[in-house]
Coordinates of C-alpha atoms and ligand atoms in Angstrom, one line a residue:
X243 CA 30.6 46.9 -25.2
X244 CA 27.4 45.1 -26.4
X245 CA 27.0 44.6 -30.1
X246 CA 23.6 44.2 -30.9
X247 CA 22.0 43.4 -34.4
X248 CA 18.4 44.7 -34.8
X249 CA 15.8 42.4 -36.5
X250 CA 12.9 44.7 -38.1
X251 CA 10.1 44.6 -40.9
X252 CA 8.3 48.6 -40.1
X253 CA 8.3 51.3 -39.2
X254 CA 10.8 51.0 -36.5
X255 CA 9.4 52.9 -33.9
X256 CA 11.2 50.0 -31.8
X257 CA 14.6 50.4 -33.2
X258 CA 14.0 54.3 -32.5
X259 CA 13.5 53.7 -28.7
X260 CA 16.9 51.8 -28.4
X261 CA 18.8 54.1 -30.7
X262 CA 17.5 56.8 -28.4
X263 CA 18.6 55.0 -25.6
X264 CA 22.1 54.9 -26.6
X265 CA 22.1 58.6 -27.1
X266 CA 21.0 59.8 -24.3
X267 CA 23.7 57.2 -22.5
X268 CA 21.0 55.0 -20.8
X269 CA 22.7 52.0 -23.2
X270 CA 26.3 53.5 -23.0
X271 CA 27.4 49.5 -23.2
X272 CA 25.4 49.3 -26.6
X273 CA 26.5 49.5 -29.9
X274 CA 24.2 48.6 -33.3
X275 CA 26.6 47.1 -35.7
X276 CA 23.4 46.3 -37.6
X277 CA 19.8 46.4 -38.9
X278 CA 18.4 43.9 -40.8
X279 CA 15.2 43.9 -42.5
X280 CA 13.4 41.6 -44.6
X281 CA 11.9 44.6 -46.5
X282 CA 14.0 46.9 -48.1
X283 CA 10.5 49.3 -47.8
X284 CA 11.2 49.1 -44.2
X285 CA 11.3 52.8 -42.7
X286 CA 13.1 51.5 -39.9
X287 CA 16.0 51.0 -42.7
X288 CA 16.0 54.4 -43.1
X289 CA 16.1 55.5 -39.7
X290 CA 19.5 53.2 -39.6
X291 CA 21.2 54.7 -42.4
X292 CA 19.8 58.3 -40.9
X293 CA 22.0 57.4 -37.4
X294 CA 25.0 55.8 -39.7
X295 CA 24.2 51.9 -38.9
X296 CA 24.9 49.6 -41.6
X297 CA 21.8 48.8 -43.0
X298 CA 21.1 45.4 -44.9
X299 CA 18.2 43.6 -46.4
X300 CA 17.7 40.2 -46.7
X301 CA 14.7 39.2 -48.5
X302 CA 12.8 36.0 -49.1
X303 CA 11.9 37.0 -52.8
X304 CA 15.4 37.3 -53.3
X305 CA 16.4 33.6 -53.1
X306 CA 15.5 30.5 -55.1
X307 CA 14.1 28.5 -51.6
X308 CA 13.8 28.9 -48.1
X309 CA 16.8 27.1 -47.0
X310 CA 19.1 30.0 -49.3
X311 CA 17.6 32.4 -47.7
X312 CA 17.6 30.9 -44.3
X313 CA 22.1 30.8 -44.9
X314 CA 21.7 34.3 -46.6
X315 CA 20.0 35.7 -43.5
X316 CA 21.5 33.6 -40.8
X317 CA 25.2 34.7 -42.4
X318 CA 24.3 38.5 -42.8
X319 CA 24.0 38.0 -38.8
X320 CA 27.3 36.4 -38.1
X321 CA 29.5 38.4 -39.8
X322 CA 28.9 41.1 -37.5
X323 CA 29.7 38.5 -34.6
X324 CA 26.6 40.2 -32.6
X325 CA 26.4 39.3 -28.5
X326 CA 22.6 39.9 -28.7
X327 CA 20.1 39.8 -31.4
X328 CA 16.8 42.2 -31.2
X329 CA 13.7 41.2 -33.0
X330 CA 12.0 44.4 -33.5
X331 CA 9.1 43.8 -35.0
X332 CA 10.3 41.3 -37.7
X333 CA 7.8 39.3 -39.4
X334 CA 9.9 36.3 -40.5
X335 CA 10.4 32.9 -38.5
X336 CA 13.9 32.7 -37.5
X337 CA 15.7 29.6 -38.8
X338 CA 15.6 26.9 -36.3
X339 CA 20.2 26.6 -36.8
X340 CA 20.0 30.0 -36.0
X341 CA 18.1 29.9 -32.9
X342 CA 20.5 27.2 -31.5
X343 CA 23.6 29.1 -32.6
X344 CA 22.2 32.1 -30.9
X345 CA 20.6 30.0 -28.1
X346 CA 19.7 32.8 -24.9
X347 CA 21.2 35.6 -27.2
X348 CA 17.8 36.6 -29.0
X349 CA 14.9 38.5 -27.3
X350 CA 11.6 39.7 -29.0
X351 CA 9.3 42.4 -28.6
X352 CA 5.3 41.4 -28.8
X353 CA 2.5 43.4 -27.9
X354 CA 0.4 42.1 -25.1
X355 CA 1.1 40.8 -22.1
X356 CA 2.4 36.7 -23.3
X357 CA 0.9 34.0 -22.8
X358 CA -2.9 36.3 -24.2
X359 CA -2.8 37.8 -27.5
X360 CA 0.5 35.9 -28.7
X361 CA 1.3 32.2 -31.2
X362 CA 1.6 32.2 -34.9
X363 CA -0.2 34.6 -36.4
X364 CA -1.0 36.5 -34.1
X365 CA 0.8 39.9 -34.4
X366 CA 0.8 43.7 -35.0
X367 CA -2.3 45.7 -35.0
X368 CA -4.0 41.9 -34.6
X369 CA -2.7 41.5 -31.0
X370 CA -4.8 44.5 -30.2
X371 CA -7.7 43.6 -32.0
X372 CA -7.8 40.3 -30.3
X373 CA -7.6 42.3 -26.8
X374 CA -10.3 44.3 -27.7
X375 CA -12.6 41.6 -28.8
X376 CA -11.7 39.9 -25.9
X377 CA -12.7 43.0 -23.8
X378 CA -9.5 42.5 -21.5
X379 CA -9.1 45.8 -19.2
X380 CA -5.5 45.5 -19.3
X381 CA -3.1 44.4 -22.0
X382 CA 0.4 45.6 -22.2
X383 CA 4.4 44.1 -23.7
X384 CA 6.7 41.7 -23.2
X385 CA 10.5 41.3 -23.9
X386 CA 11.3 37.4 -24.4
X387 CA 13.6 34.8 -25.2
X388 CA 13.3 33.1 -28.9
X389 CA 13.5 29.4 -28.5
X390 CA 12.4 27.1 -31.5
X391 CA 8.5 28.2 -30.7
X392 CA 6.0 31.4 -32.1
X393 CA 6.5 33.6 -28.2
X394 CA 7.3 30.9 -26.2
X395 CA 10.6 31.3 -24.9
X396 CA 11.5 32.2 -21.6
X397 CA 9.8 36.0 -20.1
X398 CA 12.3 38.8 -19.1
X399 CA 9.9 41.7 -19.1
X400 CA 6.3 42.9 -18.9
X401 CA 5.0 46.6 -18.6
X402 CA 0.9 46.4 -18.3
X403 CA -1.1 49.1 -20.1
X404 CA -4.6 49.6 -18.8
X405 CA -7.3 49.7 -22.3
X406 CA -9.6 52.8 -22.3
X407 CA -13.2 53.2 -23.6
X408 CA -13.3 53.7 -27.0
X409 CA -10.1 52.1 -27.8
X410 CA -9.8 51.5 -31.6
X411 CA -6.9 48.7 -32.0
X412 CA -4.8 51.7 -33.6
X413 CA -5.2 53.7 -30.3
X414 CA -4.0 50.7 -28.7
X415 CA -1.2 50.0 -29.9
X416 CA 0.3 53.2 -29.7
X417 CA -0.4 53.6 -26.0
X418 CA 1.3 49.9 -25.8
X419 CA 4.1 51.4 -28.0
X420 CA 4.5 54.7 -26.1
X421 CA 4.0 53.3 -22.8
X422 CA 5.5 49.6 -22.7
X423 CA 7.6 48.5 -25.5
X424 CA 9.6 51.5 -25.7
X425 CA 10.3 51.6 -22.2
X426 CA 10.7 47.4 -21.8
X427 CA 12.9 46.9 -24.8
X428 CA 16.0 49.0 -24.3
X429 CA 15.5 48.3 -20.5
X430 CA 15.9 44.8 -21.2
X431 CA 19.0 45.3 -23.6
X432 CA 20.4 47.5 -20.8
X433 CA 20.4 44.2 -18.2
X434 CA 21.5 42.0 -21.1
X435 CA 24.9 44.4 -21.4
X436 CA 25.1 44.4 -17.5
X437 CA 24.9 40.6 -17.2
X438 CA 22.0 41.0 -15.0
X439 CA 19.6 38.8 -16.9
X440 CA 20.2 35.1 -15.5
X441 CA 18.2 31.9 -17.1
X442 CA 17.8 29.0 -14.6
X443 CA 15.2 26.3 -15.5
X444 CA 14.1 27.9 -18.2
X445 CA 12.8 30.6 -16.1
X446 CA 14.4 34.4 -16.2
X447 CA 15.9 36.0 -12.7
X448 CA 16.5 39.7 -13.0
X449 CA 19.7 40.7 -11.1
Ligands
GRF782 C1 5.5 46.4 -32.6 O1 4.2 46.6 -32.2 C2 6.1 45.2 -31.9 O2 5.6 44.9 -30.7 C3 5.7 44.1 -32.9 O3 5.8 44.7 -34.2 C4 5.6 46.1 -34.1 C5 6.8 46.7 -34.7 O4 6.7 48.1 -34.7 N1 6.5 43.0 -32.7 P1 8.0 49.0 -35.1 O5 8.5 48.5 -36.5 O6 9.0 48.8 -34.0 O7 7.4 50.4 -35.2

């Protein structure tokens, strides 16, 4: 079994997809021991608590510096000794200790198609602003690694998504949702708990 702690800041819509996915038995090997959320607004909080997984938040606001929260946030994670961390959608940078500790064992979600559309700041509806200001015909997802960088770790997955005319960036991004992210993300937990994802210079090999 693959114990997985899910990183969001939303709505959850991502958290949703791999819940789902361990329902319906696709990610039989997968178990959420927890959420965490930076917010405690976050919706994707409730849907935890809705499906009976420990929900937590750790907040920034809550603690007198950075580096507090940074041990708060980075301990909420071990004591669920995790085999794979998700960032869904969370907003916060992930402590550098924590990223070592974890080294290979954390993937992200972004929307659009990495290395376009991606690097601090650059997130959420924005990504799909970008793409449309750009005028790019397709964008799409990608599951990746988090090394010490903003979406620069090693790629595992990409799903394209073709932009229509008259895209708003909201349209967008729920045709990227609904047809990439939701698909890529518990696809790529599902090789994770098979052992199928292998790393070799830096680059990922899909078993
Ligand atoms: C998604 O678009 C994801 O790609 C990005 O943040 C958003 C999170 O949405 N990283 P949700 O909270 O999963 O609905």
């Amino acid at each position: 079994m693959l114990d997985i702690v899910v990183m969001v800041s939303g709505g959850g819509t991502n958290l949703q997809a791999i819940i789902d996915s361990i329902k319906s038995g696709y990610n039989k090997d997968v178990k959420i021991v927890r959420v965490i959320s930076n917010n405690k607004e976050a919706y994707a909080l409730e849907r935890a608590r809705k499906n009976g997984i420990d929900a937590v938040t750790v907040s920034p606001g809550d603690y007198k510096d950075r580096e507090s929260f940074n041990e708060a946030l980075l301990k909420a994670v071990d004591e669920v000794h995790p085999g794979l961390i998700v960032l869904a959608g969370f907003l916060v940078v992930i402590p550098e200790k924590m990223v070592k500790k974890y080294e290979n064992r954390i993937i992200n979600i972004h929307p659009s198609l990495i290395p376009s559309f991606c690097g601090k700041g650059c997130y959420g509806i924005k990504v799909h602003e970008k793409a449309l200001s750009r005028g790019v015909k397709v964008t799409g997802a990608t599951v990746h690694f988090v090394d010490a960088g903003t979406d620069t770790g090693p790629i595992i997955m990409q799903k394209a998504v073709e932009v229509r005319n008259g895209d708003t960036p909201q349209i967008l991004q729920k045709r990227v949702m609904e047809e990439a992210e939701w698909k890529i993300l518990p696809e790529a937990i599902r090789l994770f708990s098979q052992g199928k994802i292998i790393l070799k210079d830096k680059k990922v090999i899909v078993e």
